[in-house]
């Protein structure tokens, strides 16, 4: 059977790229019975009725998948956060990072709209960028008004499947328009009353850019940690992992345990308090989550 990759899903159709051909396919009913839905990024086997239409017969095993946005087999996630309008939020960024880390996807933090900052505000953003780099994350500072600031991002996209994700209104579509002006992706102004943008991206599609494939995805402003267990959460804070070997107890959750190296590092200001507070907040949410049966 011929094989290809789904690069677009829209209105019940899946567009499979096979070589230089784009085949419009429907999924067989067997997927509904198995409660499996094809996702953009899936490698599939298909049967073509002609050069343009066919049916998806099988979905190859995925190395990872996201539900919001719905996409599979991603190499890296470009987490796009604006420095202002909407304001930079470490709490929301940490939620994205935990989710992405739990899916075994490499995160890359991209802070946009740097050109809109006052000098004082800029120094604050630079401090956060340095801190996240010290945790082990790659951080890029960009502005669509400064073409040269996009060069590091272009380099990071080559030979990878990347998903652009982040709160609505932070400039994901604007970034992609700057990288591929011919796309003319729709963007909207930020609502002054809500402090956020309208949802302008309606579907997921993989787009060729800078020698790789990137996905512009519907923006969203909240993340539920529904698939993460409390015992796993500490592993998604790399700065805590580095000192956790000094905790007295193996499997220390860094909450109430005595002689916890992570809590000591926070108290001595060796680890930032805001990250630890977010960790405790996420842990509490996980503990209060209703059990799934």
mmCIF file of C-alpha atoms in Angstrom:
data_model
loop_
_atom_site.group_PDB
_atom_site.id
_atom_site.type_symbol
_atom_site.label_atom_id
_atom_site.label_comp_id
_atom_site.label_asym_id
_atom_site.label_seq_id
_atom_site.Cartn_x
_atom_site.Cartn_y
_atom_site.Cartn_z
ATOM 1 C CA UNK A 1 0.000 0.000 0.000
ATOM 2 C CA UNK A 2 1.255 3.527 -0.716
ATOM 3 C CA UNK A 3 2.301 5.581 2.321
ATOM 4 C CA UNK A 4 2.403 9.264 3.157
ATOM 5 C CA UNK A 5 2.019 11.819 5.930
ATOM 6 C CA UNK A 6 -1.118 13.724 6.866
ATOM 7 C CA UNK A 7 -0.316 17.419 6.524
ATOM 8 C CA UNK A 8 -3.802 18.866 6.925
ATOM 9 C CA UNK A 9 -7.136 17.893 8.479
ATOM 10 C CA UNK A 10 -10.269 19.843 7.630
ATOM 11 C CA UNK A 11 -14.003 19.075 7.668
ATOM 12 C CA UNK A 12 -13.568 15.318 7.904
ATOM 13 C CA UNK A 13 -10.938 15.125 5.149
ATOM 14 C CA UNK A 14 -7.277 14.240 5.650
ATOM 15 C CA UNK A 15 -4.761 15.535 3.136
ATOM 16 C CA UNK A 16 -1.934 13.029 2.699
ATOM 17 C CA UNK A 17 1.381 14.159 1.221
ATOM 18 C CA UNK A 18 2.990 11.329 -0.726
ATOM 19 C CA UNK A 19 6.082 12.477 -2.591
ATOM 20 C CA UNK A 20 4.921 15.529 -4.507
ATOM 21 C CA UNK A 21 1.260 14.475 -4.564
ATOM 22 C CA UNK A 22 -1.428 15.631 -2.140
ATOM 23 C CA UNK A 23 -4.225 13.063 -1.790
ATOM 24 C CA UNK A 24 -7.558 14.023 -0.217
ATOM 25 C CA UNK A 25 -8.577 11.061 1.947
ATOM 26 C CA UNK A 26 -11.321 9.971 4.279
ATOM 27 C CA UNK A 27 -10.755 7.641 7.221
ATOM 28 C CA UNK A 28 -12.212 4.151 7.106
ATOM 29 C CA UNK A 29 -15.005 3.346 9.568
ATOM 30 C CA UNK A 30 -12.682 0.932 11.377
ATOM 31 C CA UNK A 31 -10.959 3.926 13.012
ATOM 32 C CA UNK A 32 -14.234 5.027 14.614
ATOM 33 C CA UNK A 33 -14.821 1.518 15.960
ATOM 34 C CA UNK A 34 -11.282 1.466 17.398
ATOM 35 C CA UNK A 35 -11.790 5.016 18.765
ATOM 36 C CA UNK A 36 -8.689 6.151 16.894
ATOM 37 C CA UNK A 37 -8.672 9.390 14.930
ATOM 38 C CA UNK A 38 -6.049 10.210 12.300
ATOM 39 C CA UNK A 39 -3.993 13.266 13.263
ATOM 40 C CA UNK A 40 -1.981 15.777 11.292
ATOM 41 C CA UNK A 41 1.587 14.447 11.356
ATOM 42 C CA UNK A 42 0.535 10.788 11.199
ATOM 43 C CA UNK A 43 2.317 8.457 8.812
ATOM 44 C CA UNK A 44 -0.413 6.440 7.128
ATOM 45 C CA UNK A 45 -1.113 3.813 4.512
ATOM 46 C CA UNK A 46 -3.810 4.746 2.037
ATOM 47 C CA UNK A 47 -5.665 3.453 -0.980
ATOM 48 C CA UNK A 48 -6.125 5.949 -3.786
ATOM 49 C CA UNK A 49 -9.198 5.791 -6.011
ATOM 50 C CA UNK A 50 -7.451 8.171 -8.416
ATOM 51 C CA UNK A 51 -4.629 10.737 -8.389
ATOM 52 C CA UNK A 52 -6.514 13.027 -5.992
ATOM 53 C CA UNK A 53 -8.797 10.988 -3.710
ATOM 54 C CA UNK A 54 -8.546 7.948 -1.482
ATOM 55 C CA UNK A 55 -9.037 6.308 1.917
ATOM 56 C CA UNK A 56 -6.707 5.969 4.901
ATOM 57 C CA UNK A 57 -6.342 2.266 5.736
ATOM 58 C CA UNK A 58 -3.750 2.228 8.551
ATOM 59 C CA UNK A 59 -2.005 4.611 10.917
ATOM 60 C CA UNK A 60 1.623 3.910 11.811
ATOM 61 C CA UNK A 61 2.760 3.975 15.440
ATOM 62 C CA UNK A 62 3.222 7.496 16.781
ATOM 63 C CA UNK A 63 6.287 8.658 18.699
ATOM 64 C CA UNK A 64 4.154 11.294 20.458
ATOM 65 C CA UNK A 65 0.872 13.131 20.136
ATOM 66 C CA UNK A 66 -0.911 16.214 21.410
ATOM 67 C CA UNK A 67 -4.671 16.537 21.800
ATOM 68 C CA UNK A 68 -4.808 20.343 22.026
ATOM 69 C CA UNK A 69 -3.579 21.082 19.407
ATOM 70 C CA UNK A 70 -4.307 17.736 17.656
ATOM 71 C CA UNK A 71 -1.017 16.713 16.047
ATOM 72 C CA UNK A 72 1.368 13.729 16.116
ATOM 73 C CA UNK A 73 5.056 12.929 15.565
ATOM 74 C CA UNK A 74 6.373 16.335 16.592
ATOM 75 C CA UNK A 75 10.116 16.970 17.011
ATOM 76 C CA UNK A 76 9.884 20.266 18.871
ATOM 77 C CA UNK A 77 7.333 22.702 20.233
ATOM 78 C CA UNK A 78 7.897 26.412 19.704
ATOM 79 C CA UNK A 79 6.189 27.911 22.757
ATOM 80 C CA UNK A 80 5.340 31.429 21.653
ATOM 81 C CA UNK A 81 4.851 33.959 24.452
ATOM 82 C CA UNK A 82 4.577 37.699 24.029
ATOM 83 C CA UNK A 83 6.578 40.062 26.197
ATOM 84 C CA UNK A 84 3.533 42.352 26.327
ATOM 85 C CA UNK A 85 -0.099 42.424 25.111
ATOM 86 C CA UNK A 86 -0.778 39.888 26.526
ATOM 87 C CA UNK A 87 1.818 40.224 29.282
ATOM 88 C CA UNK A 88 4.458 37.537 29.725
ATOM 89 C CA UNK A 89 3.235 34.869 32.165
ATOM 90 C CA UNK A 90 5.671 32.451 33.800
ATOM 91 C CA UNK A 91 2.724 30.488 35.274
ATOM 92 C CA UNK A 92 1.247 29.811 31.849
ATOM 93 C CA UNK A 93 4.667 29.131 30.332
ATOM 94 C CA UNK A 94 5.393 26.556 33.042
ATOM 95 C CA UNK A 95 2.110 24.796 32.266
ATOM 96 C CA UNK A 96 3.066 24.545 28.611
ATOM 97 C CA UNK A 97 6.550 23.308 29.505
ATOM 98 C CA UNK A 98 5.218 20.583 31.804
ATOM 99 C CA UNK A 99 2.779 19.376 29.159
ATOM 100 C CA UNK A 100 5.368 19.397 26.379
ATOM 101 C CA UNK A 101 7.996 17.663 28.528
ATOM 102 C CA UNK A 102 5.437 14.986 29.500
ATOM 103 C CA UNK A 103 4.873 14.242 25.786
ATOM 104 C CA UNK A 104 8.612 13.793 25.158
ATOM 105 C CA UNK A 105 8.729 16.793 22.836
ATOM 106 C CA UNK A 106 11.660 19.211 22.857
ATOM 107 C CA UNK A 107 10.464 22.690 23.935
ATOM 108 C CA UNK A 108 11.824 25.954 22.593
ATOM 109 C CA UNK A 109 10.689 29.213 24.205
ATOM 110 C CA UNK A 110 10.121 32.108 21.802
ATOM 111 C CA UNK A 111 9.302 35.495 23.358
ATOM 112 C CA UNK A 112 7.784 37.892 20.821
ATOM 113 C CA UNK A 113 7.027 41.638 20.571
ATOM 114 C CA UNK A 114 10.344 42.644 22.135
ATOM 115 C CA UNK A 115 10.186 45.893 20.160
ATOM 116 C CA UNK A 116 7.160 47.058 22.187
ATOM 117 C CA UNK A 117 8.960 47.099 25.544
ATOM 118 C CA UNK A 118 10.194 49.980 27.622
ATOM 119 C CA UNK A 119 13.820 49.652 28.739
ATOM 120 C CA UNK A 120 12.757 48.727 32.305
ATOM 121 C CA UNK A 121 10.315 46.080 31.093
ATOM 122 C CA UNK A 122 12.920 44.758 28.656
ATOM 123 C CA UNK A 123 15.404 44.163 31.461
ATOM 124 C CA UNK A 124 12.763 42.180 33.331
ATOM 125 C CA UNK A 125 12.128 39.945 30.308
ATOM 126 C CA UNK A 126 15.870 39.461 29.783
ATOM 127 C CA UNK A 127 16.166 38.305 33.403
ATOM 128 C CA UNK A 128 13.443 35.700 32.889
ATOM 129 C CA UNK A 129 15.079 34.577 29.635
ATOM 130 C CA UNK A 130 18.412 34.053 31.400
ATOM 131 C CA UNK A 131 16.723 32.100 34.201
ATOM 132 C CA UNK A 132 14.941 29.738 31.830
ATOM 133 C CA UNK A 133 18.185 29.220 29.928
ATOM 134 C CA UNK A 134 19.832 28.294 33.242
ATOM 135 C CA UNK A 135 17.141 25.625 33.721
ATOM 136 C CA UNK A 136 18.248 24.112 30.406
ATOM 137 C CA UNK A 137 15.700 25.568 27.974
ATOM 138 C CA UNK A 138 16.509 27.309 24.715
ATOM 139 C CA UNK A 139 15.040 30.833 24.659
ATOM 140 C CA UNK A 140 14.742 33.100 21.616
ATOM 141 C CA UNK A 141 13.829 36.800 21.762
ATOM 142 C CA UNK A 142 12.088 37.970 18.601
ATOM 143 C CA UNK A 143 10.225 40.800 16.954
ATOM 144 C CA UNK A 144 8.511 40.692 13.581
ATOM 145 C CA UNK A 145 9.620 44.338 13.236
ATOM 146 C CA UNK A 146 13.261 43.174 13.326
ATOM 147 C CA UNK A 147 13.930 40.674 10.534
ATOM 148 C CA UNK A 148 17.363 39.714 11.900
ATOM 149 C CA UNK A 149 15.827 38.598 15.228
ATOM 150 C CA UNK A 150 14.092 35.772 13.350
ATOM 151 C CA UNK A 151 17.323 34.222 12.020
ATOM 152 C CA UNK A 152 17.927 31.984 15.096
ATOM 153 C CA UNK A 153 14.339 30.719 14.800
ATOM 154 C CA UNK A 154 14.819 29.935 11.123
ATOM 155 C CA UNK A 155 17.899 27.891 11.987
ATOM 156 C CA UNK A 156 15.971 25.905 14.623
ATOM 157 C CA UNK A 157 13.208 24.931 12.167
ATOM 158 C CA UNK A 158 15.444 23.165 9.641
ATOM 159 C CA UNK A 159 14.906 19.406 9.245
ATOM 160 C CA UNK A 160 12.317 19.225 12.039
ATOM 161 C CA UNK A 161 8.564 18.997 12.496
ATOM 162 C CA UNK A 162 7.699 21.901 14.779
ATOM 163 C CA UNK A 163 4.440 22.922 16.380
ATOM 164 C CA UNK A 164 3.792 26.565 17.179
ATOM 165 C CA UNK A 165 1.753 26.701 20.370
ATOM 166 C CA UNK A 166 0.839 29.331 22.906
ATOM 167 C CA UNK A 167 -1.829 31.629 24.203
ATOM 168 C CA UNK A 168 -3.989 33.294 21.570
ATOM 169 C CA UNK A 169 -2.873 36.771 20.562
ATOM 170 C CA UNK A 170 0.842 36.270 21.222
ATOM 171 C CA UNK A 171 1.777 36.401 17.548
ATOM 172 C CA UNK A 172 2.083 32.803 16.292
ATOM 173 C CA UNK A 173 0.491 33.569 12.943
ATOM 174 C CA UNK A 174 2.443 36.826 12.670
ATOM 175 C CA UNK A 175 5.693 34.883 13.133
ATOM 176 C CA UNK A 176 4.741 32.405 10.423
ATOM 177 C CA UNK A 177 3.741 35.254 8.113
ATOM 178 C CA UNK A 178 7.182 36.792 8.681
ATOM 179 C CA UNK A 179 8.847 33.459 7.853
ATOM 180 C CA UNK A 180 6.565 32.750 4.871
ATOM 181 C CA UNK A 181 4.935 36.020 3.730
ATOM 182 C CA UNK A 182 3.065 34.264 0.917
ATOM 183 C CA UNK A 183 0.979 32.361 3.489
ATOM 184 C CA UNK A 184 -0.990 35.489 4.447
ATOM 185 C CA UNK A 185 -2.266 33.791 7.616
ATOM 186 C CA UNK A 186 -5.058 35.721 9.272
ATOM 187 C CA UNK A 187 -4.170 37.766 12.368
ATOM 188 C CA UNK A 188 -6.295 39.999 14.568
ATOM 189 C CA UNK A 189 -5.568 42.861 16.899
ATOM 190 C CA UNK A 190 -5.525 42.276 20.644
ATOM 191 C CA UNK A 191 -8.790 43.047 22.416
ATOM 192 C CA UNK A 192 -8.080 45.850 24.893
ATOM 193 C CA UNK A 193 -10.909 44.704 27.166
ATOM 194 C CA UNK A 194 -9.813 41.065 27.280
ATOM 195 C CA UNK A 195 -6.076 41.570 26.860
ATOM 196 C CA UNK A 196 -5.897 38.683 24.431
ATOM 197 C CA UNK A 197 -6.322 37.970 20.759
ATOM 198 C CA UNK A 198 -9.168 36.357 18.912
ATOM 199 C CA UNK A 199 -8.761 32.765 17.755
ATOM 200 C CA UNK A 200 -7.752 33.301 14.135
ATOM 201 C CA UNK A 201 -6.385 29.835 13.310
ATOM 202 C CA UNK A 202 -9.190 27.328 12.724
ATOM 203 C CA UNK A 203 -7.398 24.113 11.809
ATOM 204 C CA UNK A 204 -4.028 22.401 12.073
ATOM 205 C CA UNK A 205 -1.846 22.261 8.991
ATOM 206 C CA UNK A 206 1.812 21.403 8.432
ATOM 207 C CA UNK A 207 3.489 24.043 6.306
ATOM 208 C CA UNK A 208 6.896 23.839 4.646
ATOM 209 C CA UNK A 209 9.229 26.478 6.081
ATOM 210 C CA UNK A 210 12.989 26.907 6.428
ATOM 211 C CA UNK A 211 13.765 23.325 5.407
ATOM 212 C CA UNK A 212 11.316 21.806 7.888
ATOM 213 C CA UNK A 213 7.589 21.535 8.568
ATOM 214 C CA UNK A 214 5.788 23.810 10.997
ATOM 215 C CA UNK A 215 2.210 23.759 12.275
ATOM 216 C CA UNK A 216 0.187 26.829 13.048
ATOM 217 C CA UNK A 217 -2.406 25.739 15.601
ATOM 218 C CA UNK A 218 -5.494 27.182 17.301
ATOM 219 C CA UNK A 219 -4.441 29.257 20.277
ATOM 220 C CA UNK A 220 -5.690 28.393 23.746
ATOM 221 C CA UNK A 221 -5.290 30.014 27.124
ATOM 222 C CA UNK A 222 -5.539 27.132 29.623
ATOM 223 C CA UNK A 223 -4.040 23.699 30.013
ATOM 224 C CA UNK A 224 -5.328 20.809 32.072
ATOM 225 C CA UNK A 225 -2.707 18.452 33.485
ATOM 226 C CA UNK A 226 -5.045 15.500 33.029
ATOM 227 C CA UNK A 227 -2.455 12.990 31.802
ATOM 228 C CA UNK A 228 0.265 13.745 34.359
ATOM 229 C CA UNK A 229 0.677 11.828 37.612
ATOM 230 C CA UNK A 230 2.039 13.424 40.772
ATOM 231 C CA UNK A 231 5.002 11.044 40.917
ATOM 232 C CA UNK A 232 6.065 12.175 37.424
ATOM 233 C CA UNK A 233 5.675 15.938 37.890
ATOM 234 C CA UNK A 234 9.136 16.500 39.524
ATOM 235 C CA UNK A 235 10.840 15.185 36.380
ATOM 236 C CA UNK A 236 9.370 18.030 34.303
ATOM 237 C CA UNK A 237 11.242 20.717 36.272
ATOM 238 C CA UNK A 238 14.859 20.196 35.129
ATOM 239 C CA UNK A 239 16.396 22.575 37.682
ATOM 240 C CA UNK A 240 14.766 20.518 40.443
ATOM 241 C CA UNK A 241 15.950 17.251 38.922
ATOM 242 C CA UNK A 242 19.545 18.493 39.157
ATOM 243 C CA UNK A 243 19.432 18.877 42.946
ATOM 244 C CA UNK A 244 16.923 16.125 43.819
ATOM 245 C CA UNK A 245 19.693 13.540 44.119
ATOM 246 C CA UNK A 246 20.626 15.228 47.399
ATOM 247 C CA UNK A 247 17.160 14.695 48.917
ATOM 248 C CA UNK A 248 17.134 12.300 51.876
ATOM 249 C CA UNK A 249 14.364 10.114 50.443
ATOM 250 C CA UNK A 250 14.230 8.517 47.012
ATOM 251 C CA UNK A 251 11.064 9.508 45.222
ATOM 252 C CA UNK A 252 10.903 12.759 47.177
ATOM 253 C CA UNK A 253 8.029 14.912 45.881
ATOM 254 C CA UNK A 254 9.554 18.096 47.372
ATOM 255 C CA UNK A 255 6.388 19.053 49.244
ATOM 256 C CA UNK A 256 6.301 17.886 52.879
ATOM 257 C CA UNK A 257 9.297 15.546 53.045
ATOM 258 C CA UNK A 258 12.079 16.336 55.551
ATOM 259 C CA UNK A 259 15.626 17.110 54.414
ATOM 260 C CA UNK A 260 14.459 17.926 50.878
ATOM 261 C CA UNK A 261 17.274 19.425 48.801
ATOM 262 C CA UNK A 262 14.837 21.203 46.476
ATOM 263 C CA UNK A 263 13.074 23.038 49.315
ATOM 264 C CA UNK A 264 16.468 23.948 50.790
ATOM 265 C CA UNK A 265 17.633 25.324 47.421
ATOM 266 C CA UNK A 266 14.496 27.464 47.176
ATOM 267 C CA UNK A 267 14.977 28.763 50.729
ATOM 268 C CA UNK A 268 18.577 29.681 49.940
ATOM 269 C CA UNK A 269 17.426 31.403 46.702
ATOM 270 C CA UNK A 270 19.426 28.937 44.606
ATOM 271 C CA UNK A 271 16.200 28.038 42.775
ATOM 272 C CA UNK A 272 13.564 30.673 41.927
ATOM 273 C CA UNK A 273 10.567 30.784 44.221
ATOM 274 C CA UNK A 274 8.027 31.342 41.412
ATOM 275 C CA UNK A 275 8.958 28.049 39.722
ATOM 276 C CA UNK A 276 8.570 26.149 42.983
ATOM 277 C CA UNK A 277 5.239 27.850 43.670
ATOM 278 C CA UNK A 278 3.998 26.792 40.232
ATOM 279 C CA UNK A 279 5.201 23.263 40.956
ATOM 280 C CA UNK A 280 3.201 23.170 44.207
ATOM 281 C CA UNK A 281 0.152 24.567 42.414
ATOM 282 C CA UNK A 282 0.348 21.893 39.714
ATOM 283 C CA UNK A 283 0.860 19.159 42.319
ATOM 284 C CA UNK A 284 -2.225 20.324 44.195
ATOM 285 C CA UNK A 285 -4.284 20.325 40.997
ATOM 286 C CA UNK A 286 -3.176 16.778 40.241
ATOM 287 C CA UNK A 287 -4.050 15.602 43.771
ATOM 288 C CA UNK A 288 -7.501 17.197 43.578
ATOM 289 C CA UNK A 289 -8.214 15.726 40.140
ATOM 290 C CA UNK A 290 -11.144 13.340 40.066
ATOM 291 C CA UNK A 291 -10.019 9.729 39.510
ATOM 292 C CA UNK A 292 -10.552 8.309 36.028
ATOM 293 C CA UNK A 293 -12.070 4.877 35.585
#
